[in-house]
Steps between C-alpha positions, in 0.01 A plus 500: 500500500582873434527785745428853444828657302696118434523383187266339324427078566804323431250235290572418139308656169233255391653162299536544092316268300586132507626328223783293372778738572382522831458117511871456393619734761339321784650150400809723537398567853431121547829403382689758680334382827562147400911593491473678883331181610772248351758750648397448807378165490792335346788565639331412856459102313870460447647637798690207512666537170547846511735447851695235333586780164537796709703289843241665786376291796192436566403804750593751228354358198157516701492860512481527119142382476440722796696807362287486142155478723560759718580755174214349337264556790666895556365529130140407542370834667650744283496335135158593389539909675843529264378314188194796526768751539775398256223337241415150535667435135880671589484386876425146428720496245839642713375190772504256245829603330709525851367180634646344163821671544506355795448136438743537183733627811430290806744165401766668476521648880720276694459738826222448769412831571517617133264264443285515746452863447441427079213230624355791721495738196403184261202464739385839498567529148257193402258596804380801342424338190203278649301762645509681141329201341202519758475822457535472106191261516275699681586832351482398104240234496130544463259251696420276269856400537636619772457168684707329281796774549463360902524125401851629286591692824423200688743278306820708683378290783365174395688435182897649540559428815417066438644536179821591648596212604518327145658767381806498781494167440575549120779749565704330732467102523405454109732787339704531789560890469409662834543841334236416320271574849530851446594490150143328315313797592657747267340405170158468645560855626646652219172414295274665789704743502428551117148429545423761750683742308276453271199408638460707761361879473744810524388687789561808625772543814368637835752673623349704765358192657858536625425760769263329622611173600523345849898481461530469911279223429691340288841552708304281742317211301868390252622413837243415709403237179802359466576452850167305564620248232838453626325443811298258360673301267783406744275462775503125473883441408607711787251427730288815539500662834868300610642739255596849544461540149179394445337690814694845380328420163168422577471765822683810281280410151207459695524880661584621108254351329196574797693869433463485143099360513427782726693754273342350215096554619562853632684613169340699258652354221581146590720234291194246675157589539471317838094620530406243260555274806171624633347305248402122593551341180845620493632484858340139515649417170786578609496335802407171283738593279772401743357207595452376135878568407598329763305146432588555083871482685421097548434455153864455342721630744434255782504168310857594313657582829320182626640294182810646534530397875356102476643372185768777386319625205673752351232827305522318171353185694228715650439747203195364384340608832489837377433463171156293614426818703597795295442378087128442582477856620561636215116362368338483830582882614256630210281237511428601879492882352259361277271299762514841743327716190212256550191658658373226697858427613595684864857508518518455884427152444759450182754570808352267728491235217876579453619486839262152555718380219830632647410358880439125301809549372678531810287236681606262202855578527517464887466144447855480380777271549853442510405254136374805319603623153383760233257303392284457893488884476291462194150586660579758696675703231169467304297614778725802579523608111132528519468634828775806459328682175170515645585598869757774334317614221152511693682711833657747240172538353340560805799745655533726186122491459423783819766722353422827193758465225664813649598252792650229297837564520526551853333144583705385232798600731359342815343199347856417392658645855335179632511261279900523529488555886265192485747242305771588737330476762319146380899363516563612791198329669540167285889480621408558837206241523716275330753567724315493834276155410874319394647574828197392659422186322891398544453523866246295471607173261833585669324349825322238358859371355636579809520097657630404199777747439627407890540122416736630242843499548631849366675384182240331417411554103114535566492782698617733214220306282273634766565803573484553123153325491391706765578862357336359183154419664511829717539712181214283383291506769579900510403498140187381574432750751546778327280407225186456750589837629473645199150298408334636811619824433357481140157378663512760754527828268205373275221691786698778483551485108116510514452820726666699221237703284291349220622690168316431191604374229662818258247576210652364161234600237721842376856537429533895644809730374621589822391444861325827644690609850166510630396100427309321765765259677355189405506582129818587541682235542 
């Protein structure tokens, strides 16, 4: 909102006419999003083999995952504000072209902190670029189609990140180049690079927008952001509050970032329109949002690292895990989109269907053991590439649906604020749950065994068989646990997936020119 003698609302003109131009320039966006995901994703897969090129222990080659999402997160709040300011066209262009630098860079830094601050700008980089695409969608296209720009938004989430795993797999166990990690991305972005150059409009800069800004805002959030994640992501491997680390990281990014918030929704002009919380279908969304991100976690993630762990599998073992996920997205995304325009169709329940079909999935899967391959996995792959399109798909619909197009690119910013926060924090929870239910399951086979291992005599061969057999059936057993976690949890956000507001279905019968600032919410979106 304006006040008497500011500058006029920061919101952008009304969206040109859609056509094919327009059309190319958006697969641009896709693409370009595609390459931040893979940058991020990647290179987190192959830890391993990236220690073993670049000679760092295991401590320090954690940090790179973490460095890349804490600049990725810093990005989120701010992307959409500067893309308005700098044009959406040159700004997304400058992201896309340093973040490719940068990958064309990263193999050949040999020193730790180099590289770790590279990732941090190779996060931010690639961060901004998702927002933009979000934003892209809801800005440029009309309502007969506008859906189907959500499903392609949705894909950053339910089709890169399993696909990732086939692809690390291709780069370093079948062509055996780890460059290649950081290196595969370049021609992908290169063409959505040229595609947005083309496709997307020439608009004008906004300079004075400038003056405006909630800079001591900002000076808080990079930091505050960033810390948070570090806080997060190393929880687990360092043991959370033993660490003096991790409490000086949580404690110091939680004051900045509460700082930030309450900088942000007293600002004039803010980077994040933090009002739109008052609004139930989008701080409930969000709130589901988190939850959701967190069980889509189990899908590929969790039986790799499982694989990996009870019969050595290395990614090109497990690949087709993701691919079973993340290839059928790429038809079931716009066939939800599809299903959602649907009058008779209420999209509350298209979530609920989708996290029914995510919570079987889990339930199936908890009844692994230490004999499963690829192939037991089969069922609830299936169930969780159904369930992830229409829980996404429907909460985006239902989130962007309460805002005017004038708000889009602000909840394009938070939207994607906590989906990252939420995949982070998703990790974090799995490791620890995995963590906590191993320990406590080997304490207890460890004293069921215990008779027998005191009739051995120490050198006795067997009791290396057992302790073996017994930190195999723990991380089973732990395995298993987790999974039913994450099926209750499912079940348990499906009343409060169905407290959000009913939104219609958008009217389809006209193709308008451009969205009027002034269109009723639901039609919207």
């Amino acid at each position: 909102m304006s006040t008497p003698g500011s500058a006029p609302p920061s919101s952008p003109p009304s969206p040109p006419v859609f056509n094919a131009r327009l059309a190319v320039g958006l697969l641009g966006a896709l693409l370009a999003a595609m390459v931040a995901g893979l940058n991020g994703r990647i290179p987190g897969l192959v830890l391993a083999d990236l220690r073993g090129a670049l000679g760092f222990g295991l401590d320090d080659a954690s940090w790179l995952s973490t460095a890349y999402s804490a600049g990725e997160l810093a990005a989120m709040p701010f992307a959409t504000w500067l893309a308005i300011t700098f044009s959406l066209r040159r700004f997304h262009l400058a992201m896309l072209s340093a973040a490719l630098l940068l990958s064309a860079v990263l193999p050949f830094v040999r020193d730790l902190h180099l590289l770790l601050a590279l990732r941090v700008l190779h996060g931010f980089f690639g961060g901004a670029l998702i927002p933009l695409l979000m934003m892209s969608c809801l800005r440029f296209l009309p309502p007969p189609i506008r859906l189907h720009g959500l499903a392609v938004f949705a894909l950053v989430a339910t089709f890169s990140p399993n696909v990732a795993l086939w692809l690390a797999a291709l780069w370093v166990d079948r062509l055996e180049d780890w460059r290649l990690v950081y290196w595969h991305v370049i021609p992908l972005g290169l063409i959505a690079a040229a595609l947005v150059a083309w496709g997307i409009p020439k608009l004008p800069l906004a300079l004075p927008r400038l003056k405006q800004a909630n800079w001591f805002g900002m000076v808080l959030g990079v930091p505050g952001l960033m810390l948070l994640v570090v806080g997060v992501d190393q929880g687990v491997r360092l043991d959370w509050f033993h660490s003096p680390l991790i409490v000086a990281a949580l404690l110091v990014g939680t004051v900045f970032t509460a700082l930030f918030l309450a900088s942000e929704w007293s600002h004039p002009a803010p980077f994040n329109r933090l009002q739109l919380l008052e609004r139930r279908n989008v701080w409930l969304g969000f709130a589901s949002l988190v939850v959701l991100l967190m069980v889509m976690a189990t899908a590929v993630t969790l039986p790799a690292s499982v694989l990996g762990q009870l019969q050595g599998f290395r990614m090109q073992q497990s690949a087709t895990l993701g691919l079973m996920v993340g290839l059928p997205q790429l038809v079931l995304g716009p066939c939800v989109a599809l299903l959602l325009y649907q009058r008779w169709v209420d999209a509350r329940h298209v979530f609920a269907a989708g996290l029914a079909c995510m919570a079987a999935a889990c339930w199936l899967a908890s009844g692994i053991t230490s004999e499963w391959m690829v192939q037991q996995f089969l069922w609830a792959e299936i169930l969780h590439a159904v369930g992830q399109p229409m829980a996404f798909v429907a909460i985006l619909f239902l989130v962007t649906a309460v805002v005017q197009p004038m708000e889009g690119p602000f909840l394009s910013g938070m939207v994607n604020i906590v989906r990252v926060f939420s995949a982070t924090v998703g990790g974090a929870v799995i490791g620890q749950l995995t963590a906590v239910r191993t320990r406590f399951h080997t304490d207890m086979l460890l004293d069921s065994a215990a008779q027998a291992l005191l009739r051995l005599p120490p050198s006795d061969p067997s009791l290396v068989t057992l302790s073996s057999t017994v930190a195999q059936q723990a991380g089973v057993l732990a395995t298993a646990d987790v999974y039913r976690v994450f099926a209750v949890l499912a079940l348990l956000l499906i009343p409060a997936v169905l407290k959000l507001q009913y939104i219609p279905a958008p009217v389809v019968n006209r193709m308008p020119q451009a969205v009027p600032s002034s269109a009723p919410a639901g039609a919207a979106t």
